[in-house]
Short mmCIF file of C-alpha atoms in Angstrom, two decimals:
data_model
loop_
_atom_site.label_atom_id
_atom_site.label_comp_id
_atom_site.label_asym_id
_atom_site.label_seq_id
_atom_site.Cartn_x
_atom_site.Cartn_y
_atom_site.Cartn_z
CA UNK C 1 22.98 19.28 22.21
CA UNK C 2 24.16 21.60 24.96
CA UNK C 3 24.21 21.22 28.74
CA UNK C 4 26.16 22.32 31.80
CA UNK C 5 27.65 20.14 34.55
CA UNK C 6 29.73 20.30 37.72
CA UNK C 7 32.95 18.29 38.08
CA UNK C 8 34.22 18.71 41.63
CA UNK C 9 34.66 22.47 41.85
CA UNK C 10 34.87 23.00 38.09
CA UNK C 11 32.05 24.32 35.92
CA UNK C 12 31.61 22.41 32.68
CA UNK C 13 29.76 22.97 29.40
CA UNK C 14 29.13 20.29 26.78
CA UNK C 15 28.17 21.54 23.31
CA UNK C 16 27.87 19.14 20.37
CA UNK C 17 30.77 16.95 21.48
CA UNK C 18 33.05 19.75 22.73
CA UNK C 19 33.74 20.08 26.47
CA UNK C 20 34.78 23.30 28.23
CA UNK C 21 35.77 23.31 31.91
CA UNK C 22 36.25 26.46 33.98
CA UNK C 23 37.04 27.48 37.54
CA UNK C 24 34.55 29.24 39.76
CA UNK C 25 36.04 32.70 39.96
CA UNK C 26 34.28 33.40 43.25
CA UNK C 27 35.63 30.26 44.99
CA UNK C 28 39.13 30.75 43.56
CA UNK C 29 39.32 34.38 44.73
CA UNK C 30 37.88 33.47 48.13
CA UNK C 31 40.64 30.91 48.67
CA UNK C 32 43.28 33.35 47.49
CA UNK C 33 42.09 36.05 49.89
CA UNK C 34 41.86 33.56 52.78
CA UNK C 35 45.44 32.40 52.15
CA UNK C 36 46.70 35.98 51.97
CA UNK C 37 44.91 36.87 55.20
CA UNK C 38 46.54 33.89 56.92
CA UNK C 39 49.98 34.97 55.70
CA UNK C 40 49.34 38.48 57.00
CA UNK C 41 48.69 37.03 60.46
CA UNK C 42 51.88 34.97 60.56
CA UNK C 43 53.94 37.76 62.08
CA UNK C 44 51.49 37.93 64.99
CA UNK C 45 51.73 34.20 65.65
CA UNK C 46 55.54 34.24 65.51
CA UNK C 47 56.00 37.54 67.36
CA UNK C 48 57.91 37.75 70.63
CA UNK C 49 54.95 39.72 71.98
CA UNK C 50 52.51 37.18 73.44
CA UNK C 51 48.95 37.55 72.23
CA UNK C 52 46.00 36.67 74.40
CA UNK C 53 45.08 33.03 73.90
CA UNK C 54 42.15 32.59 71.51
CA UNK C 55 42.44 36.04 69.95
CA UNK C 56 43.52 34.56 66.64
CA UNK C 57 42.30 31.28 65.19
CA UNK C 58 44.97 28.88 64.01
CA UNK C 59 44.11 27.48 60.59
CA UNK C 60 41.91 30.45 59.78
CA UNK C 61 42.50 29.98 56.05
CA UNK C 62 40.49 26.76 55.90
CA UNK C 63 37.90 27.03 53.13
CA UNK C 64 35.02 24.58 52.64
CA UNK C 65 33.32 24.99 49.26
CA UNK C 66 30.71 23.24 47.15
CA UNK C 67 28.78 23.89 43.93
CA UNK C 68 25.16 22.80 44.44
CA UNK C 69 23.46 23.50 41.12
CA UNK C 70 24.11 24.54 37.55
CA UNK C 71 21.97 25.46 34.53
CA UNK C 72 22.12 27.04 31.12
CA UNK C 73 20.63 30.51 30.79
CA UNK C 74 18.27 32.08 28.26
CA UNK C 75 21.35 33.83 26.84
CA UNK C 76 23.82 31.69 24.90
CA UNK C 77 26.92 33.34 26.34
CA UNK C 78 26.46 32.46 30.01
CA UNK C 79 25.48 29.79 32.52
CA UNK C 80 24.32 30.13 36.13
CA UNK C 81 25.50 28.21 39.18
CA UNK C 82 24.69 28.01 42.91
CA UNK C 83 27.46 27.56 45.47
CA UNK C 84 28.48 27.72 49.13
CA UNK C 85 31.82 28.81 50.58
CA UNK C 86 32.16 28.57 54.36
CA UNK C 87 29.32 30.70 55.79
CA UNK C 88 28.37 32.38 52.52
CA UNK C 89 26.25 31.18 49.60
CA UNK C 90 25.07 32.63 46.32
CA UNK C 91 24.04 32.33 42.69
CA UNK C 92 26.31 33.74 39.96
CA UNK C 93 26.44 33.96 36.19
CA UNK C 94 29.52 32.62 34.39
CA UNK C 95 30.24 34.23 31.00
CA UNK C 96 31.52 31.93 28.26
CA UNK C 97 32.41 34.34 25.47
CA UNK C 98 35.47 36.13 26.87
CA UNK C 99 39.00 34.92 27.58
CA UNK C 100 38.86 35.62 31.31
CA UNK C 101 35.46 33.87 31.76
CA UNK C 102 34.30 36.59 34.14
CA UNK C 103 31.29 36.30 36.43
CA UNK C 104 28.29 38.40 37.47
CA UNK C 105 26.48 38.47 40.79
CA UNK C 106 22.81 37.43 40.97
CA UNK C 107 22.26 36.93 44.70
CA UNK C 108 24.32 36.13 47.81
CA UNK C 109 23.65 35.59 51.51
CA UNK C 110 25.31 34.75 54.81
CA UNK C 111 22.05 33.43 56.30
CA UNK C 112 20.74 31.17 53.51
CA UNK C 113 22.09 28.50 51.18
CA UNK C 114 21.07 28.20 47.52
CA UNK C 115 21.05 24.51 46.65
CA UNK C 116 19.67 24.01 43.14
CA UNK C 117 18.85 25.83 39.91
CA UNK C 118 16.28 25.45 37.14
CA UNK C 119 15.90 27.88 34.22
CA UNK C 120 13.65 28.34 31.19
CA UNK C 121 14.20 29.86 27.76
CA UNK C 122 11.89 32.72 28.84
CA UNK C 123 14.33 33.77 31.58
CA UNK C 124 12.48 32.36 34.61
CA UNK C 125 14.61 30.76 37.35
CA UNK C 126 13.82 28.56 40.35
CA UNK C 127 16.03 27.53 43.26
CA UNK C 128 16.02 25.72 46.59
CA UNK C 129 16.70 28.03 49.55
CA UNK C 130 17.76 26.62 52.92
CA UNK C 131 17.66 28.83 56.03
CA UNK C 132 18.28 26.11 58.65
CA UNK C 133 19.86 22.63 58.70
CA UNK C 134 16.53 20.75 58.64
CA UNK C 135 14.10 22.43 56.24
CA UNK C 136 14.21 24.29 52.93
CA UNK C 137 11.89 26.21 50.57
CA UNK C 138 11.24 26.64 46.86
CA UNK C 139 11.98 30.13 45.52
CA UNK C 140 11.35 31.94 42.24
CA UNK C 141 13.66 34.71 41.05
CA UNK C 142 12.78 38.05 39.56
CA UNK C 143 13.94 38.49 35.97
CA UNK C 144 14.95 42.06 36.78
CA UNK C 145 17.60 41.11 39.32
CA UNK C 146 18.52 38.96 42.31
CA UNK C 147 15.27 39.40 44.24
CA UNK C 148 13.41 36.18 44.96
CA UNK C 149 10.16 35.08 46.53
CA UNK C 150 9.64 31.80 48.42
CA UNK C 151 6.73 29.75 47.07
CA UNK C 152 6.61 27.12 49.84
CA UNK C 153 6.97 27.17 53.60
CA UNK C 154 6.56 24.76 56.48
CA UNK C 155 8.28 21.97 58.37
CA UNK C 156 9.61 20.09 55.35
CA UNK C 157 12.65 19.79 53.10
CA UNK C 158 11.39 21.10 49.73
CA UNK C 159 13.89 20.85 46.88
CA UNK C 160 14.61 20.37 43.16
CA UNK C 161 11.97 22.71 41.69
CA UNK C 162 11.15 22.69 37.97
CA UNK C 163 8.51 24.14 35.65
CA UNK C 164 6.14 21.74 33.93
CA UNK C 165 4.77 22.23 30.41
CA UNK C 166 1.95 24.44 31.77
CA UNK C 167 4.22 26.76 33.73
CA UNK C 168 3.37 25.28 37.14
CA UNK C 169 6.09 24.37 39.63
CA UNK C 170 6.81 20.73 40.49
CA UNK C 171 9.18 19.73 43.28
CA UNK C 172 9.93 16.96 45.77
CA UNK C 173 9.51 17.27 49.51
CA UNK C 174 10.64 15.29 52.57
CA UNK C 175 8.32 15.55 55.57
CA UNK C 176 10.11 16.04 58.90
CA UNK C 177 9.52 13.67 61.81
CA UNK C 178 9.87 15.12 65.32
CA UNK C 179 9.55 13.70 68.84
CA UNK C 180 7.31 14.90 71.67
CA UNK C 181 9.80 17.69 72.45
CA UNK C 182 9.72 18.94 68.84
CA UNK C 183 13.27 17.71 68.25
CA UNK C 184 14.16 16.53 64.75
CA UNK C 185 14.22 12.72 64.46
CA UNK C 186 14.17 11.78 60.77
CA UNK C 187 12.88 12.57 57.29
CA UNK C 188 9.88 10.85 55.78
CA UNK C 189 10.21 9.41 52.22
CA UNK C 190 10.15 12.17 49.62
CA UNK C 191 6.98 12.84 47.57
CA UNK C 192 6.39 14.74 44.31
CA UNK C 193 4.14 17.81 44.39
CA UNK C 194 2.79 20.34 41.91
CA UNK C 195 2.18 24.00 42.79
CA UNK C 196 -0.36 25.78 40.59
CA UNK C 197 1.10 29.28 40.21
CA UNK C 198 -2.30 30.74 39.34
CA UNK C 199 -4.27 29.43 42.35
CA UNK C 200 -1.34 28.59 44.72
CA UNK C 201 -2.88 25.16 45.31
CA UNK C 202 -0.52 22.22 45.94
CA UNK C 203 -1.32 18.73 44.65
CA UNK C 204 0.44 15.43 45.42
CA UNK C 205 1.52 13.70 42.19
CA UNK C 206 3.52 10.65 43.31
CA UNK C 207 4.08 9.17 46.77
CA UNK C 208 5.05 5.89 48.44
CA UNK C 209 5.60 5.34 52.15
CA UNK C 210 8.65 3.14 51.50
CA UNK C 211 10.23 4.90 48.49
CA UNK C 212 11.57 8.42 47.89
CA UNK C 213 10.91 10.17 44.58
CA UNK C 214 13.12 13.18 43.89
CA UNK C 215 14.11 15.57 41.10
CA UNK C 216 10.82 15.72 39.12
CA UNK C 217 10.65 16.97 35.53
CA UNK C 218 8.08 16.80 32.74
CA UNK C 219 8.42 16.66 28.97
CA UNK C 220 6.39 18.42 26.29
CA UNK C 221 3.96 15.44 26.19
CA UNK C 222 3.10 15.75 29.87
CA UNK C 223 5.02 12.66 31.04
CA UNK C 224 6.57 12.89 34.51
CA UNK C 225 10.15 11.81 35.24
CA UNK C 226 12.02 11.56 38.54
CA UNK C 227 14.71 9.64 40.43
CA UNK C 228 13.38 6.78 42.53
CA UNK C 229 15.48 5.67 45.46
CA UNK C 230 14.88 3.61 48.63
CA UNK C 231 13.58 5.51 51.64
CA UNK C 232 16.73 4.37 53.45
CA UNK C 233 19.68 2.49 51.98
CA UNK C 234 19.98 -0.88 53.74
CA UNK C 235 23.37 -2.31 54.61
CA UNK C 236 24.31 -5.81 55.74
CA UNK C 237 25.33 -5.92 59.41
CA UNK C 238 28.29 -7.97 60.61
CA UNK C 239 27.23 -9.03 64.12
CA UNK C 240 30.74 -10.00 65.27
CA UNK C 241 32.18 -6.72 64.02
CA UNK C 242 29.43 -4.80 65.80
CA UNK C 243 30.37 -6.55 69.10
CA UNK C 244 34.06 -5.73 68.62
CA UNK C 245 33.21 -2.07 68.00
CA UNK C 246 31.35 -1.64 71.29
CA UNK C 247 34.46 -0.34 73.20
CA UNK C 248 35.22 2.09 70.35
CA UNK C 249 31.70 3.50 70.44
CA UNK C 250 31.87 3.90 74.21
CA UNK C 251 34.99 6.03 73.75
CA UNK C 252 33.24 8.00 70.99
CA UNK C 253 30.32 8.64 73.33
CA UNK C 254 32.66 9.95 76.03
CA UNK C 255 34.43 12.24 73.54
CA UNK C 256 31.05 13.45 72.30
CA UNK C 257 29.97 14.28 75.86
CA UNK C 258 33.18 16.22 76.48
CA UNK C 259 32.78 18.08 73.17
CA UNK C 260 29.21 19.04 74.07
CA UNK C 261 30.39 20.22 77.52
CA UNK C 262 33.14 22.37 75.97
CA UNK C 263 30.73 23.83 73.39
CA UNK C 264 28.23 24.72 76.11
CA UNK C 265 30.66 26.60 78.37
CA UNK C 266 33.31 27.83 75.92
CA UNK C 267 30.99 28.82 73.09
CA UNK C 268 33.09 26.86 70.58
CA UNK C 269 33.31 23.16 69.68
CA UNK C 270 36.19 21.02 70.87
CA UNK C 271 37.18 20.46 67.23
CA UNK C 272 36.44 23.10 64.61
CA UNK C 273 34.46 21.88 61.60
CA UNK C 274 35.65 24.68 59.36
CA UNK C 275 32.20 26.08 58.60
CA UNK C 276 28.59 25.17 57.95
CA UNK C 277 27.81 21.62 56.86
CA UNK C 278 27.47 21.37 53.09
CA UNK C 279 24.30 19.63 51.89
CA UNK C 280 23.31 18.28 48.47
CA UNK C 281 26.75 18.37 46.95
CA UNK C 282 30.41 17.60 47.49
CA UNK C 283 32.31 19.64 50.05
CA UNK C 284 35.96 20.42 49.33
CA UNK C 285 38.38 21.75 51.93
CA UNK C 286 41.14 23.98 50.62
CA UNK C 287 40.69 22.70 47.10
CA UNK C 288 40.71 18.97 47.87
CA UNK C 289 37.47 16.99 47.60
CA UNK C 290 36.79 14.21 50.11
CA UNK C 291 37.17 11.02 48.04
CA UNK C 292 35.51 8.75 50.61
CA UNK C 293 32.08 10.10 51.52
CA UNK C 294 29.62 12.60 50.12
CA UNK C 295 26.21 13.75 51.33
CA UNK C 296 23.92 14.03 48.33
CA UNK C 297 20.17 13.82 47.77
CA UNK C 298 19.65 13.38 51.52
CA UNK C 299 21.90 10.30 51.69
CA UNK C 300 25.46 9.80 52.90
CA UNK C 301 27.26 7.78 50.22
CA UNK C 302 30.50 5.89 50.79
CA UNK C 303 32.22 6.61 47.48
CA UNK C 304 34.94 3.95 47.66
CA UNK C 305 32.48 1.27 48.77
CA UNK C 306 30.03 2.01 45.95
CA UNK C 307 32.81 2.12 43.34
CA UNK C 308 33.97 -1.34 44.42
CA UNK C 309 30.39 -2.63 44.41
CA UNK C 310 29.71 -1.29 40.90
CA UNK C 311 33.11 -1.97 39.28
CA UNK C 312 31.81 -4.95 37.27
CA UNK C 313 29.42 -2.66 35.42
CA UNK C 314 30.55 -0.88 32.26
CA UNK C 315 31.45 2.80 32.91
CA UNK C 316 30.53 2.38 36.56
CA UNK C 317 30.07 5.24 39.04
CA UNK C 318 29.66 5.62 42.79
CA UNK C 319 25.89 6.18 42.86
CA UNK C 320 23.93 3.12 44.11
CA UNK C 321 22.22 1.13 41.34
CA UNK C 322 19.02 1.34 43.39
CA UNK C 323 18.72 5.00 42.32
CA UNK C 324 16.64 4.75 39.14
CA UNK C 325 15.51 7.31 36.58
CA UNK C 326 11.84 6.47 36.05
CA UNK C 327 8.97 7.67 33.87
CA UNK C 328 5.26 8.09 34.70
CA UNK C 329 2.66 8.45 31.94
CA UNK C 330 -0.49 10.37 32.95
CA UNK C 331 -3.92 8.73 32.84
CA UNK C 332 -6.99 10.21 31.14
CA UNK C 333 -7.44 12.64 34.04
CA UNK C 334 -3.80 13.74 33.93
CA UNK C 335 -3.00 11.91 37.20
CA UNK C 336 0.14 9.85 37.91
CA UNK C 337 -0.74 8.02 41.13
CA UNK C 338 -1.75 4.74 39.46
CA UNK C 339 0.62 4.99 36.50
CA UNK C 340 3.16 2.23 35.94
CA UNK C 341 6.83 3.15 36.27
CA UNK C 342 9.19 2.73 33.32
CA UNK C 343 12.88 2.46 34.27
CA UNK C 344 15.24 4.37 31.98
CA UNK C 345 18.60 4.23 33.81
CA UNK C 346 20.26 3.05 37.05
CA UNK C 347 22.77 4.77 39.33
CA UNK C 348 21.41 8.25 38.59
CA UNK C 349 22.41 11.19 40.80
CA UNK C 350 21.11 14.00 38.56
CA UNK C 351 19.61 14.44 35.08
CA UNK C 352 17.75 16.74 32.73
CA UNK C 353 15.64 16.35 29.58
CA UNK C 354 16.78 17.76 26.24
CA UNK C 355 14.07 18.17 23.57
CA UNK C 356 15.86 20.03 20.78
CA UNK C 357 14.82 19.39 17.18
CA UNK C 358 11.84 17.32 18.32
CA UNK C 359 14.07 14.55 19.71
CA UNK C 360 13.92 13.59 23.39
CA UNK C 361 17.23 12.83 25.14
CA UNK C 362 17.88 12.22 28.84
CA UNK C 363 21.28 13.38 30.08
CA UNK C 364 22.34 11.96 33.45
CA UNK C 365 25.38 11.41 35.68
CA UNK C 366 26.38 8.42 37.80
CA UNK C 367 29.10 10.42 39.55
CA UNK C 368 31.97 9.41 37.23
CA UNK C 369 30.43 9.67 33.76
CA UNK C 370 27.72 11.62 31.94
CA UNK C 371 25.46 9.69 29.58
CA UNK C 372 22.78 10.41 26.99
CA UNK C 373 19.80 8.05 26.98
CA UNK C 374 17.16 7.84 24.26
CA UNK C 375 13.92 5.88 24.51
CA UNK C 376 12.52 4.62 21.22
CA UNK C 377 10.00 1.87 20.45
CA UNK C 378 10.18 0.63 24.03
CA UNK C 379 13.97 0.27 23.91
CA UNK C 380 16.55 2.38 25.74
CA UNK C 381 19.85 3.28 24.07
CA UNK C 382 22.72 4.75 26.14
CA UNK C 383 25.78 6.71 24.97
CA UNK C 384 28.64 8.02 27.13
CA UNK C 385 29.34 11.72 26.57
CA UNK C 386 31.82 12.88 29.23
CA UNK C 387 34.19 11.28 31.74
CA UNK C 388 34.38 13.18 35.03
CA UNK C 389 36.07 12.92 38.42
CA UNK C 390 33.18 13.90 40.68
CA UNK C 391 29.99 14.95 38.89
CA UNK C 392 26.86 15.35 41.02
CA UNK C 393 25.02 18.01 38.98
CA UNK C 394 23.96 18.41 35.36
CA UNK C 395 21.64 21.09 34.02
CA UNK C 396 20.06 22.35 30.84
CA UNK C 397 17.39 24.81 29.77
CA UNK C 398 13.65 24.13 29.87
CA UNK C 399 11.87 25.07 26.67
CA UNK C 400 8.26 25.78 27.49
CA UNK C 401 5.18 27.00 25.66
CA UNK C 402 3.66 28.17 28.92
CA UNK C 403 2.81 31.88 29.20
CA UNK C 404 5.30 34.11 30.95
CA UNK C 405 4.90 34.30 34.71
CA UNK C 406 4.48 38.06 34.28
CA UNK C 407 1.05 37.32 32.77
CA UNK C 408 -0.12 35.87 36.09
CA UNK C 409 0.05 39.19 37.96
CA UNK C 410 -3.67 39.73 37.56
CA UNK C 411 -4.55 36.20 38.68
CA UNK C 412 -5.09 34.76 42.16
CA UNK C 413 -1.31 34.88 42.63
CA UNK C 414 -1.17 38.67 42.23
CA UNK C 415 0.43 39.25 45.61
CA UNK C 416 2.99 36.50 45.07
CA UNK C 417 4.44 38.07 41.93
CA UNK C 418 4.33 41.74 42.96
CA UNK C 419 8.12 41.84 43.05
CA UNK C 420 8.48 40.10 39.69
#
């Protein structure tokens, strides 16, 4: 069995019991160049000649980085990964068969973030593309290069695309709730959709007004898998503590008002954030990951709190136990809406399905460990494969019998695949 994973800022590959971890060459070089640029400015800061205030930013070498997605490629000697560093984002190949572990550029942007990856053994690749803080789209990449075409659009957070056994695209989507002034208020619970690449029709597969279903995948038998999590994680409220915190929150409100006032008239925030907010993955500043909180799968998780809550469990992680890997079996019409859910694992942040040699294995992470789960005769058997420090992403390679997407150029989706 072979799969790729992310451990903090390291890229990992597991192959039949052997583990290889590598640095992201792009992130490493970015930090090196930022540090060198800061050193080159030191003489200006320490010079007897006074510079105009605000001409140079103090702490300009701060780097905020995250790896959002990882996958195997159709070629054995490389993997692909999606990342963000400050205001830039991209998708790169990482070669595995040379000593320097060099990289190759697929796509990069200063306007968009690439937040997930899914690949097939035929060379097709899908990703999530985010152009603004609230919504995102599903994109398909050209095999010939880094060009991509967005398959979805609208006021929603579309993410985690995958190909099903027929070559259609399945993904999850959060609807966006806005007020009367069209200002963002909240996300609706996530639903699972299927996009028919031949007709461009979208069909709802699984939905629940109180539960979010994310990260859909199918197996060769047509079963549907996804992560089920509460629409909103509920926490117990300490009334006395809330009363004591009222003065603190009043001060926070005053500081927030002053910060907004400064931002409005000075064009910069009172306190610099060091770059664009990182979504769907850990954000590390100057090489050090935040060990306390992480924003992942549209939830802010308190890492230390969840670790303490789960410490009685064997090989515990920091993902809430309420996040379940579940299975839906289709009915006679191929629908999943009334199908019963079968729970396969708890505390799941990411997973993929391996079907090599006719055997079905689910590989998933709970943040601190990577496991292999096999379902046989109604029983679930779990085996720990890798210990990690901070693993939010695992990825494999989808083996599909579906026809190549190039064959759909003469179908109703002709215009969609012109660039492919």
